[in-house]
Coordinates of C-alpha atoms and ligand atoms in Angstrom, one line a residue:
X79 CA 0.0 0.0 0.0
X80 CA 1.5 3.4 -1.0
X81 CA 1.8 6.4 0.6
X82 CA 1.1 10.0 -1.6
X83 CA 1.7 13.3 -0.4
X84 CA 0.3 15.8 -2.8
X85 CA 1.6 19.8 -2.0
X86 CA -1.4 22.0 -3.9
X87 CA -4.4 19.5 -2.9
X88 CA -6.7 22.6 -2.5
X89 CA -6.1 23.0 -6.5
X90 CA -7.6 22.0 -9.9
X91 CA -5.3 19.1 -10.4
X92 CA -5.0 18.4 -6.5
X93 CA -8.3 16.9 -6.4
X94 CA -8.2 14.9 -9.2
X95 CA -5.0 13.3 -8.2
X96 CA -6.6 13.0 -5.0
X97 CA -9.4 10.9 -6.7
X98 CA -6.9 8.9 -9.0
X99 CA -4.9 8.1 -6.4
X100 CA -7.7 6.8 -3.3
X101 CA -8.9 4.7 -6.7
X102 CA -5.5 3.0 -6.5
X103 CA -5.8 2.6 -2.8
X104 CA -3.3 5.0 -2.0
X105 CA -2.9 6.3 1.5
X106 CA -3.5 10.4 0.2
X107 CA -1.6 13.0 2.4
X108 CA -2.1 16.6 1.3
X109 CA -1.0 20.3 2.1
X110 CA -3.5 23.2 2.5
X111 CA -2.9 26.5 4.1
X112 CA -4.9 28.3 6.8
X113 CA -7.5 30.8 5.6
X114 CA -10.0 33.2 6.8
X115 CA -12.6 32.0 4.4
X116 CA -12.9 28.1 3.2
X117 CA -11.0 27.2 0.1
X118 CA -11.6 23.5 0.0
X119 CA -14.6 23.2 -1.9
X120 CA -12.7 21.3 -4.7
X121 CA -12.5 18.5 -2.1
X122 CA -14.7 19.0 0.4
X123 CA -16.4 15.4 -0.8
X124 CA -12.9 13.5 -0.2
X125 CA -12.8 15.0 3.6
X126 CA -13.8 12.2 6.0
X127 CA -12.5 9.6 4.1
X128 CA -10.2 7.3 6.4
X129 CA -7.4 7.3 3.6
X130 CA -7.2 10.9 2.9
X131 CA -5.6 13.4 5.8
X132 CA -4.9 17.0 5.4
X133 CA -1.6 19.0 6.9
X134 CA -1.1 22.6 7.2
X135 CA 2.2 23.6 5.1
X136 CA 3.3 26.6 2.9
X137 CA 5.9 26.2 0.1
X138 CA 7.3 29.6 1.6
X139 CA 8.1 27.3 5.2
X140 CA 10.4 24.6 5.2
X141 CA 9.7 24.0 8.8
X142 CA 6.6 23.2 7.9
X143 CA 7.4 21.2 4.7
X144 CA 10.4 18.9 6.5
X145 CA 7.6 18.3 9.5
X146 CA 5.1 17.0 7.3
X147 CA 7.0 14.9 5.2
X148 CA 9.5 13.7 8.0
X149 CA 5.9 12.9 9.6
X150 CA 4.4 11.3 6.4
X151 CA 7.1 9.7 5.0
X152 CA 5.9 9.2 1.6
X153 CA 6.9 7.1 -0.9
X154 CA 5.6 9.9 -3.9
X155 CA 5.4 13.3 -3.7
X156 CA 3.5 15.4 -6.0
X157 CA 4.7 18.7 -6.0
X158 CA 1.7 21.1 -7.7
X159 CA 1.5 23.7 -5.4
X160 CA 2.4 27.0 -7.3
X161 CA 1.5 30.8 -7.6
X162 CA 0.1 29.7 -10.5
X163 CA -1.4 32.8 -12.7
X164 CA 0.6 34.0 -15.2
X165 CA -0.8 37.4 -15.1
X166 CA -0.8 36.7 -11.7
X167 CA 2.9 36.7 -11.7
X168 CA 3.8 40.1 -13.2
X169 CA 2.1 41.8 -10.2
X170 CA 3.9 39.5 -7.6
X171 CA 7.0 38.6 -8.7
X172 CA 9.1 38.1 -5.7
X173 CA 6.2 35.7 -4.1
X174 CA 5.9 33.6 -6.9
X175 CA 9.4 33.2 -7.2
X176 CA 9.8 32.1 -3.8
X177 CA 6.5 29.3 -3.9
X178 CA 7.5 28.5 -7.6
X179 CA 11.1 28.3 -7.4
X180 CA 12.5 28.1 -4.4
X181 CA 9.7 26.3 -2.8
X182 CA 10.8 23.4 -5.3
X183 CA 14.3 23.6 -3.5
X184 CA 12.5 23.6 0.1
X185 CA 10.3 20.0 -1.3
X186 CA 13.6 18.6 -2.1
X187 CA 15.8 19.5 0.8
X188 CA 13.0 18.4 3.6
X189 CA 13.3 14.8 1.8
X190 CA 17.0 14.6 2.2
X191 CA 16.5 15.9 5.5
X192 CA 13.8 13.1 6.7
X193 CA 16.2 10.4 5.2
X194 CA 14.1 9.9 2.0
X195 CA 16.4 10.8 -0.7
X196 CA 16.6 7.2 -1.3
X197 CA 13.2 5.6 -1.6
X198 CA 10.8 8.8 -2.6
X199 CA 9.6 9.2 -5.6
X200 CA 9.5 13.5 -6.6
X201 CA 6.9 14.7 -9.2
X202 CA 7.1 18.6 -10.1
X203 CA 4.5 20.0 -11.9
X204 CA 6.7 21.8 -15.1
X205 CA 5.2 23.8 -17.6
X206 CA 4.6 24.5 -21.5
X207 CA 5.4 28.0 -19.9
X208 CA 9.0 26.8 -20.4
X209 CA 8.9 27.2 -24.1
X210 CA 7.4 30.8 -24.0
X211 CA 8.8 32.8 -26.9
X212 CA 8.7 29.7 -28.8
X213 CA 12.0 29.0 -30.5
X214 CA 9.9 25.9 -32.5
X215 CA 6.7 24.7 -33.2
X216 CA 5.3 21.9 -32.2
X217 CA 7.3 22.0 -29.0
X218 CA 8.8 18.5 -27.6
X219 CA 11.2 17.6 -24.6
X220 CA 14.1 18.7 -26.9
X221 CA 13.1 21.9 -27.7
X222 CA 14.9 25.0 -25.9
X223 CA 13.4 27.0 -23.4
X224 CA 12.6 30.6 -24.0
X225 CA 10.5 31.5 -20.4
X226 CA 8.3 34.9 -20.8
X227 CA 7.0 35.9 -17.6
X228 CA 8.2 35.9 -13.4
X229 CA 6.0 32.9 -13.3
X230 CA 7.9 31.1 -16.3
X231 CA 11.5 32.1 -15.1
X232 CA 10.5 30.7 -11.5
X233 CA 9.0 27.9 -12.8
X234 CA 12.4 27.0 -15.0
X235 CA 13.9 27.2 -11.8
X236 CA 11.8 24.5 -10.4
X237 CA 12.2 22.7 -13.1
X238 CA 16.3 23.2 -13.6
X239 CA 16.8 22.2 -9.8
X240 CA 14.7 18.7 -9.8
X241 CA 17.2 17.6 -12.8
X242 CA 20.2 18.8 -10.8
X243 CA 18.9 16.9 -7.4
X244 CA 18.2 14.2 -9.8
X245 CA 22.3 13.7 -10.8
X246 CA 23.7 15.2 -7.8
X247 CA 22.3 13.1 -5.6
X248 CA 20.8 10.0 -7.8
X249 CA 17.4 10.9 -6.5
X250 CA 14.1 9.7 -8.2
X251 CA 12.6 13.0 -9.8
X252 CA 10.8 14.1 -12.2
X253 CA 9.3 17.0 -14.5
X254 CA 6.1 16.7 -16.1
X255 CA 6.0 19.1 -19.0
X256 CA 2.6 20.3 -18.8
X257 CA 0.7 21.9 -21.6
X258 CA -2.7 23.8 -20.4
X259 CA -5.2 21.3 -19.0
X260 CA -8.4 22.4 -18.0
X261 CA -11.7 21.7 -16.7
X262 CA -15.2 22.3 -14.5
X263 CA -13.0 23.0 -11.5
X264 CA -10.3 25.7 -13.4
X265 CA -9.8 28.7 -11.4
X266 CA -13.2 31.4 -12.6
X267 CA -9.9 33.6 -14.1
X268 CA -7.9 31.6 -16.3
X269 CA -9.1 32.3 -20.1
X270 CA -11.6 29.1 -20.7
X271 CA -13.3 29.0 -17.5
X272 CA -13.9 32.8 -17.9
X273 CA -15.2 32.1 -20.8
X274 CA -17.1 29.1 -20.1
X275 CA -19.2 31.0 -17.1
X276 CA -19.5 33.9 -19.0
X277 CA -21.4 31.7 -22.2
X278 CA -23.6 29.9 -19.1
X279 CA -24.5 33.6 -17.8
X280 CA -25.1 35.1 -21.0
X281 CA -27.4 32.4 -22.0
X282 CA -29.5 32.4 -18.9
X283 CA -29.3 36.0 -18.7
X284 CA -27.2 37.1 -15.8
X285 CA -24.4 39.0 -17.7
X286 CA -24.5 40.4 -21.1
X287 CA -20.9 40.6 -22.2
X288 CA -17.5 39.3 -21.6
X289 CA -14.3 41.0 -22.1
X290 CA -11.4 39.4 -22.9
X291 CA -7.5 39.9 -23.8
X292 CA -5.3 38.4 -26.8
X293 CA -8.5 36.4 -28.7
X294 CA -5.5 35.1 -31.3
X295 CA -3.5 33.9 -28.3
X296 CA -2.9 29.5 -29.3
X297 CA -3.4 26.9 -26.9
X298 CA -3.0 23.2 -26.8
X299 CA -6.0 22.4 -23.9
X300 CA -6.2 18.9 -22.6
X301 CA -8.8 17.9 -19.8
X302 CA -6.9 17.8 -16.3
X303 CA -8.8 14.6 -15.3
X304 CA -6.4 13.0 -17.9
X305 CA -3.4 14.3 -17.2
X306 CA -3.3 13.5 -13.7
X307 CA -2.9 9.8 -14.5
X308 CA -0.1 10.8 -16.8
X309 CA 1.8 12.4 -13.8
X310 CA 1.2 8.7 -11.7
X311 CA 2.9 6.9 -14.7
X312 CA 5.9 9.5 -14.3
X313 CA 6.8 7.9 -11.2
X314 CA 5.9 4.3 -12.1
X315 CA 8.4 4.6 -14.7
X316 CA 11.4 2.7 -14.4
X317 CA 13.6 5.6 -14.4
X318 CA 12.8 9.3 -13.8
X319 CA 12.9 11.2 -17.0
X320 CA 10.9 14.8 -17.9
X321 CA 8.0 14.2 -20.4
X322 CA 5.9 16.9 -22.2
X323 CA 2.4 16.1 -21.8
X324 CA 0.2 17.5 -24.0
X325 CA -2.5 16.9 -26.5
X326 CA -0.9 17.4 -29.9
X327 CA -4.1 20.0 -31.3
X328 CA -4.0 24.0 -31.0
X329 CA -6.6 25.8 -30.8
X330 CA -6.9 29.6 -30.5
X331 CA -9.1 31.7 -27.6
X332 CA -11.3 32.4 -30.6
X333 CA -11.9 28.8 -31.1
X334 CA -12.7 27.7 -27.4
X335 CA -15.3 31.0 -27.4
X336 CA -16.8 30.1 -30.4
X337 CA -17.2 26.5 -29.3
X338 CA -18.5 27.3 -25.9
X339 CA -20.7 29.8 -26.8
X340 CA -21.9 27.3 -30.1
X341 CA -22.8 24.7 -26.9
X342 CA -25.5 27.0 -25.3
X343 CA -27.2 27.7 -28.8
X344 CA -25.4 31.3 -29.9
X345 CA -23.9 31.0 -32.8
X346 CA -20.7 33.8 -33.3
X347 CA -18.9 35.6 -35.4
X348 CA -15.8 37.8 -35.2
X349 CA -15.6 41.1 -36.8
X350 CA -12.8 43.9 -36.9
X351 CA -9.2 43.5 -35.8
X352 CA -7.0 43.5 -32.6
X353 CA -8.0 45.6 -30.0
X354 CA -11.2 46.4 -32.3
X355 CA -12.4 43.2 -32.4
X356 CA -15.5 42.2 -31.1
X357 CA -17.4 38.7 -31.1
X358 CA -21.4 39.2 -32.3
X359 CA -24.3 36.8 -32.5
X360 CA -25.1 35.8 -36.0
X361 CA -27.6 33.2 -34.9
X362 CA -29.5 31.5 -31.8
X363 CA -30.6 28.3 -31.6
X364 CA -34.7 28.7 -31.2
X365 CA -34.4 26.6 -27.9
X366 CA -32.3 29.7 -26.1
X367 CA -34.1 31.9 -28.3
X368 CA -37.4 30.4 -26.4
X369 CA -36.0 31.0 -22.6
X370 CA -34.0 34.2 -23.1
X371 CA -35.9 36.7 -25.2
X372 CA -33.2 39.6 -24.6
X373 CA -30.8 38.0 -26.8
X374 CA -30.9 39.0 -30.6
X375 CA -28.9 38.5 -33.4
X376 CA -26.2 41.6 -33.9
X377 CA -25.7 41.7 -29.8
X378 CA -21.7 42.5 -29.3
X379 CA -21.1 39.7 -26.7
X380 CA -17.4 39.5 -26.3
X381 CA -15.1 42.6 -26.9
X382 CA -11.4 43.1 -26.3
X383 CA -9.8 45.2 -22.8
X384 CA -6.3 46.0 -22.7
X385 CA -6.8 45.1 -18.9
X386 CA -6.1 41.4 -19.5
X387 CA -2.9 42.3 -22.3
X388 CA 0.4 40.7 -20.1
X389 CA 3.4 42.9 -20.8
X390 CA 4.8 39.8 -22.6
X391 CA 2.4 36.7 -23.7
X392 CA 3.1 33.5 -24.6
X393 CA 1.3 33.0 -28.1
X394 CA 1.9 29.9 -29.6
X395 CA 2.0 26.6 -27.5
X396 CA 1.8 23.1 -29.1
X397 CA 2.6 20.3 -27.4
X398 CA 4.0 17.0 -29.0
X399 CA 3.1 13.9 -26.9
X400 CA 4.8 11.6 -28.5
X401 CA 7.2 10.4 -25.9
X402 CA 4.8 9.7 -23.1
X403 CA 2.3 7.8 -25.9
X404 CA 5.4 5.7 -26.5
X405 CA 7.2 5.0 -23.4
X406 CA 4.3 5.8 -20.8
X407 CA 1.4 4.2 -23.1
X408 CA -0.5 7.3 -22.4
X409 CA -3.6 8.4 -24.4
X410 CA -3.0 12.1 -25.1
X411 CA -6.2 12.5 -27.0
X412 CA -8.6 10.4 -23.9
X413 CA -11.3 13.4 -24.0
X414 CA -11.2 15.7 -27.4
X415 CA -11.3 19.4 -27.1
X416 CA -14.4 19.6 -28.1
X417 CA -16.0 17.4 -25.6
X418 CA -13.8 19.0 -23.1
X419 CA -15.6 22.3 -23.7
X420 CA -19.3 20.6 -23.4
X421 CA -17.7 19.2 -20.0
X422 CA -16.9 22.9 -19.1
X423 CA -20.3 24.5 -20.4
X424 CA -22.5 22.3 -19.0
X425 CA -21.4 22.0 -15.6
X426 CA -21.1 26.3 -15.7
X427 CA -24.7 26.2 -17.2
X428 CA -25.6 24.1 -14.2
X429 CA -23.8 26.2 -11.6
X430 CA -25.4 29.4 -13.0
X431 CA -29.2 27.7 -13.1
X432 CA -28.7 26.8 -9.3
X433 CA -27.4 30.1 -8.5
X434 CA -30.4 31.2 -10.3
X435 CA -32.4 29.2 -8.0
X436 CA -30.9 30.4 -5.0
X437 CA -31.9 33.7 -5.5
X438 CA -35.3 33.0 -6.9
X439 CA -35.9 31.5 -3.6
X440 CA -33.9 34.3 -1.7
X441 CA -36.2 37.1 -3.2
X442 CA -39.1 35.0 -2.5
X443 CA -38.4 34.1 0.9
X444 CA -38.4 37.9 1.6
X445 CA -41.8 38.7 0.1
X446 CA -43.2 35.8 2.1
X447 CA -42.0 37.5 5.4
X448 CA -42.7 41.0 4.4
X449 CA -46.2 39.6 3.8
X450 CA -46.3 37.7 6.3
X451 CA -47.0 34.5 4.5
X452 CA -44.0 33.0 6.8
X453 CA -42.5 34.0 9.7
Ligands
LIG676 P1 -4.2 25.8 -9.0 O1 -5.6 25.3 -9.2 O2 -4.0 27.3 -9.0 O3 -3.7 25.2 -7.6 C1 -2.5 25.7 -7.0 C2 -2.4 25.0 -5.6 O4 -1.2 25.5 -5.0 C3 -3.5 25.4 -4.7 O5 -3.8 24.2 -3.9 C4 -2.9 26.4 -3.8 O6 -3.4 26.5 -2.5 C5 -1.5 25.9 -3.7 N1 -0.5 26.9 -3.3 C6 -0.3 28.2 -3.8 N2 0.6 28.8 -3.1 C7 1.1 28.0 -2.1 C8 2.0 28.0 -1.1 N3 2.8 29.1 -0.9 N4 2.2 27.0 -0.3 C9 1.5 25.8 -0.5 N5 0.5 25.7 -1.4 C10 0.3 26.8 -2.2 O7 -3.3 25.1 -10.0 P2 -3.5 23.8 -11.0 O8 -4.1 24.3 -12.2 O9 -4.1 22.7 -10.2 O10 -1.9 23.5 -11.3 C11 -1.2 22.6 -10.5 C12 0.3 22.8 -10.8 O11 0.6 22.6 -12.1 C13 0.8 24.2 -10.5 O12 2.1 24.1 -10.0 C14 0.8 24.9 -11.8 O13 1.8 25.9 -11.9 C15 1.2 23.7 -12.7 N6 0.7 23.7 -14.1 C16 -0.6 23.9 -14.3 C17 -1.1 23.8 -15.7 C18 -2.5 24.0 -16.0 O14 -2.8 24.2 -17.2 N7 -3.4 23.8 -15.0 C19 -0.2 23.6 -16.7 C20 1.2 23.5 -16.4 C21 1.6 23.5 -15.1 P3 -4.6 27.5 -2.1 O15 -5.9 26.8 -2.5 O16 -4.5 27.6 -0.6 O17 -4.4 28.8 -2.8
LIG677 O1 -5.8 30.8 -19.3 P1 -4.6 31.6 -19.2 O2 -4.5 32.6 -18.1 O3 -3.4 30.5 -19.0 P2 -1.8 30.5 -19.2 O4 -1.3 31.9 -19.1 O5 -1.5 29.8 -20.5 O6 -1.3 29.7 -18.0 C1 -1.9 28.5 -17.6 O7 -1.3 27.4 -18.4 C2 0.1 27.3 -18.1 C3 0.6 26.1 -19.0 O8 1.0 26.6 -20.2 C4 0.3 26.9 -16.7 F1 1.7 26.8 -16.4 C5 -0.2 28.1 -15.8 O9 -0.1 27.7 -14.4 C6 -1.7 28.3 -16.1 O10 -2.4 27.2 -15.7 O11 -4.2 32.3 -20.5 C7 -4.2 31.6 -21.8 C8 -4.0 32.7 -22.9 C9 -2.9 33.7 -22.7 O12 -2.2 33.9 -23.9 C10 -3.7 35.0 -22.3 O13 -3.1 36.2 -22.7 O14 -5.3 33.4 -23.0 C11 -5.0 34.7 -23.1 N1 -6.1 35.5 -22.7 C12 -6.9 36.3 -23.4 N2 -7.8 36.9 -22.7 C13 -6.6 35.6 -21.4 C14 -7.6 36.5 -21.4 N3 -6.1 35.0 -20.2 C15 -6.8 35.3 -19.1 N4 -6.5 34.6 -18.0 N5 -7.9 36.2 -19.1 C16 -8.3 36.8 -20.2 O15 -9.3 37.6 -20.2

């Protein structure tokens, strides 16, 4: 019976390595950090569970981090706890490079320290980041690395200093290359699940438009469900190597909105340029048409703010998979893009309907007591 310790539980892929790996019948260890509101909701469900235990720890600690893995003692980490906004970054610079880079060195030094060095097995959560300024296209294991924001150069860090523990010190650890995954429980900022909750409140009329940055900005966007195993085979491998892991299809912002917005029955088109552009319905399907009567054909629903332009953006990421398909027997293409944006839209069109609910029953609750109907 193994023993995980995942750093970044609270997170997207957190929980579903938390899922993947009780399936397994791992004993699951995880890291969260105190807060003054409740950030657990992506796995509130797992809490309870005899096989799954929680620790307080901060990447910025390595008290904390040598306690709780002298305590633990796994035999896999899973390193995915990160600053991990881009634009995010740009504002915070010094903090991400402290979680993102030298809380990688922190991970590593509390396992030599607990006399682990030996038998752990390290994953760290890399990124497609790496290849920023893309110096070639589609980009593969081999291709150089070109990082373009504080979050990229911290994150090469991270990624530079798991390869040196690895020959310094012969230890078992690994980078998985990661190209974008996303999915119903993406952070409500990062570009699809913006736009994703912005196509389920347009439709059920609750917003009425959605701004966005660089619309020509290229993706390769896998579903995190499937990537999470990928990261388990890293350190089933026989040796530890670096793998990209990525889908092998591009797709532009433009695409996933037209998509998503395609999914709950408007229809888009793009007109004008850059910062000019704008996104406009040219058709509704009669079933929207029937529950939202505000929406007409014309409508500018997505238009372009210079508030989400990074000083420097990454443009053009596209992974090549072939290495894990080969040696990992990984299935890069598991859930298509498309499907991975019904996934998205649908659960957001149900989030928004219950919200919806919520305050239908809100507003009436009040003009039941106001009329005394209930007390
Ligand atoms: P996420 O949803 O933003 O989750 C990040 C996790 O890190 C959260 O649990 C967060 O805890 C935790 N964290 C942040 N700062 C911390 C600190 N100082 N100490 C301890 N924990 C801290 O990210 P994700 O999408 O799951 O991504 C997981 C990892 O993969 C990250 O390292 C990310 O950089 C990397 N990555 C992601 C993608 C992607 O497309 N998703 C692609 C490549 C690489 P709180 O909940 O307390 O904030
Ligand atoms: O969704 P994003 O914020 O993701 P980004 O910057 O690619 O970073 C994510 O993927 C990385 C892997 O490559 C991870 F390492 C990282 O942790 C994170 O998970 O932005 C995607 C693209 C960018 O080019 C951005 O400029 O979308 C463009 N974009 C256009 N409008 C926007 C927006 N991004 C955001 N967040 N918000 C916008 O309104």
């Amino acid at each position: 019976m193994k023993t995980a310790l995942i750093t970044g539980i609270t997170g997207q892929d957190g929980s579903f390595l938390s899922e993947f790996l009780l399936s397994k019948g791992y004993e699951v260890h995880g890291t969260i950090r105190r807060s003054s509101v409740d950030y657990r909701e992506r796995i509130a469900h797992l809490e309870g569970q005899p096989k799954f235990h929680l620790h307080y720890a901060d990447l910025g600690d390595s008290m904390s981090l040598i306690r709780v893995i002298s305590k633990v003692r796994p035999d896999e980490i899973y390193n995915l706890a990160a600053q991990s906004h881009v634009q995010v970054s740009f504002d915070s610079p010094e903090f991400t490079a402290n979680v993102d880079a030298t809380g990688v060195l922190r991970i590593l030094e509390a396992v030599r320290l607990s006399g682990l060095a030996d038998t752990c097995h390290i994953y760290q959560a890399s990124t497609s980041e790496l290849y920023g300024k893309v110096e070639e296209v589609p980009q593969n294991e081999e291709t150089p690395f070109h990082p373009y924001s504080p979050y990229a150069v911290a994150k090469l860090y991270g990624h530079w200093i798991v390869k040196e523990y690895r020959e310094a010190y012969n230890m078992f650890c690994c980078s998985g290359i990661l190209f974008n995954h996303e999915s119903e429980r993406r952070g409500e900022t990062f570009v699809t699940r913006k736009i994703t909750l912005a196509a389920a409140r347009i439709a059920q009329g609750k917003q009425s438009k959605l701004y966005l940055g660089n619309l020509s900005s290229l993706r390769d966007w896998g579903y995190a469900k499937d990537y999470v195993e990928c990261m388990w085979l890293m350190l089933q491998n026989d040796k530890p190597e670096d793998f990209v892991i990525a889908t092998g299809i591009q797709h532009s912002v433009r695409d996933f909105c037209y998509y998503a917005f395609k999914h709950v029955g408007i229809e888009l088109e793009f007109v004008g340029e850059g910062a000019d552009e704008k996104g406009v319905i040219k058709s509704i399907t009669p079933q929207l048409s029937a529950v939202n009567k505000r929406l007409t054909v014309g409508d500018v629903l997505i238009e372009v703010s210079a508030d989400f332009f990074r000083p420097t953006d990454v443009v053009n990421l596209w992974g090549d998979p072939s290495k894990a398909k080969e040696k990992l027997g990984w299935n890069p293409q598991k859930t298509t893009f498309e499907e991975l944006v019904k996934i998205m839209v649908d659960a957001d069109m149900a989030k928004v309907a219950v919200e919806r609910a919520g305050e239908s029953i809100r507003t009436n609750l009040v003009e039941y007591l106001e009329k005394g109907i209930v007390k």
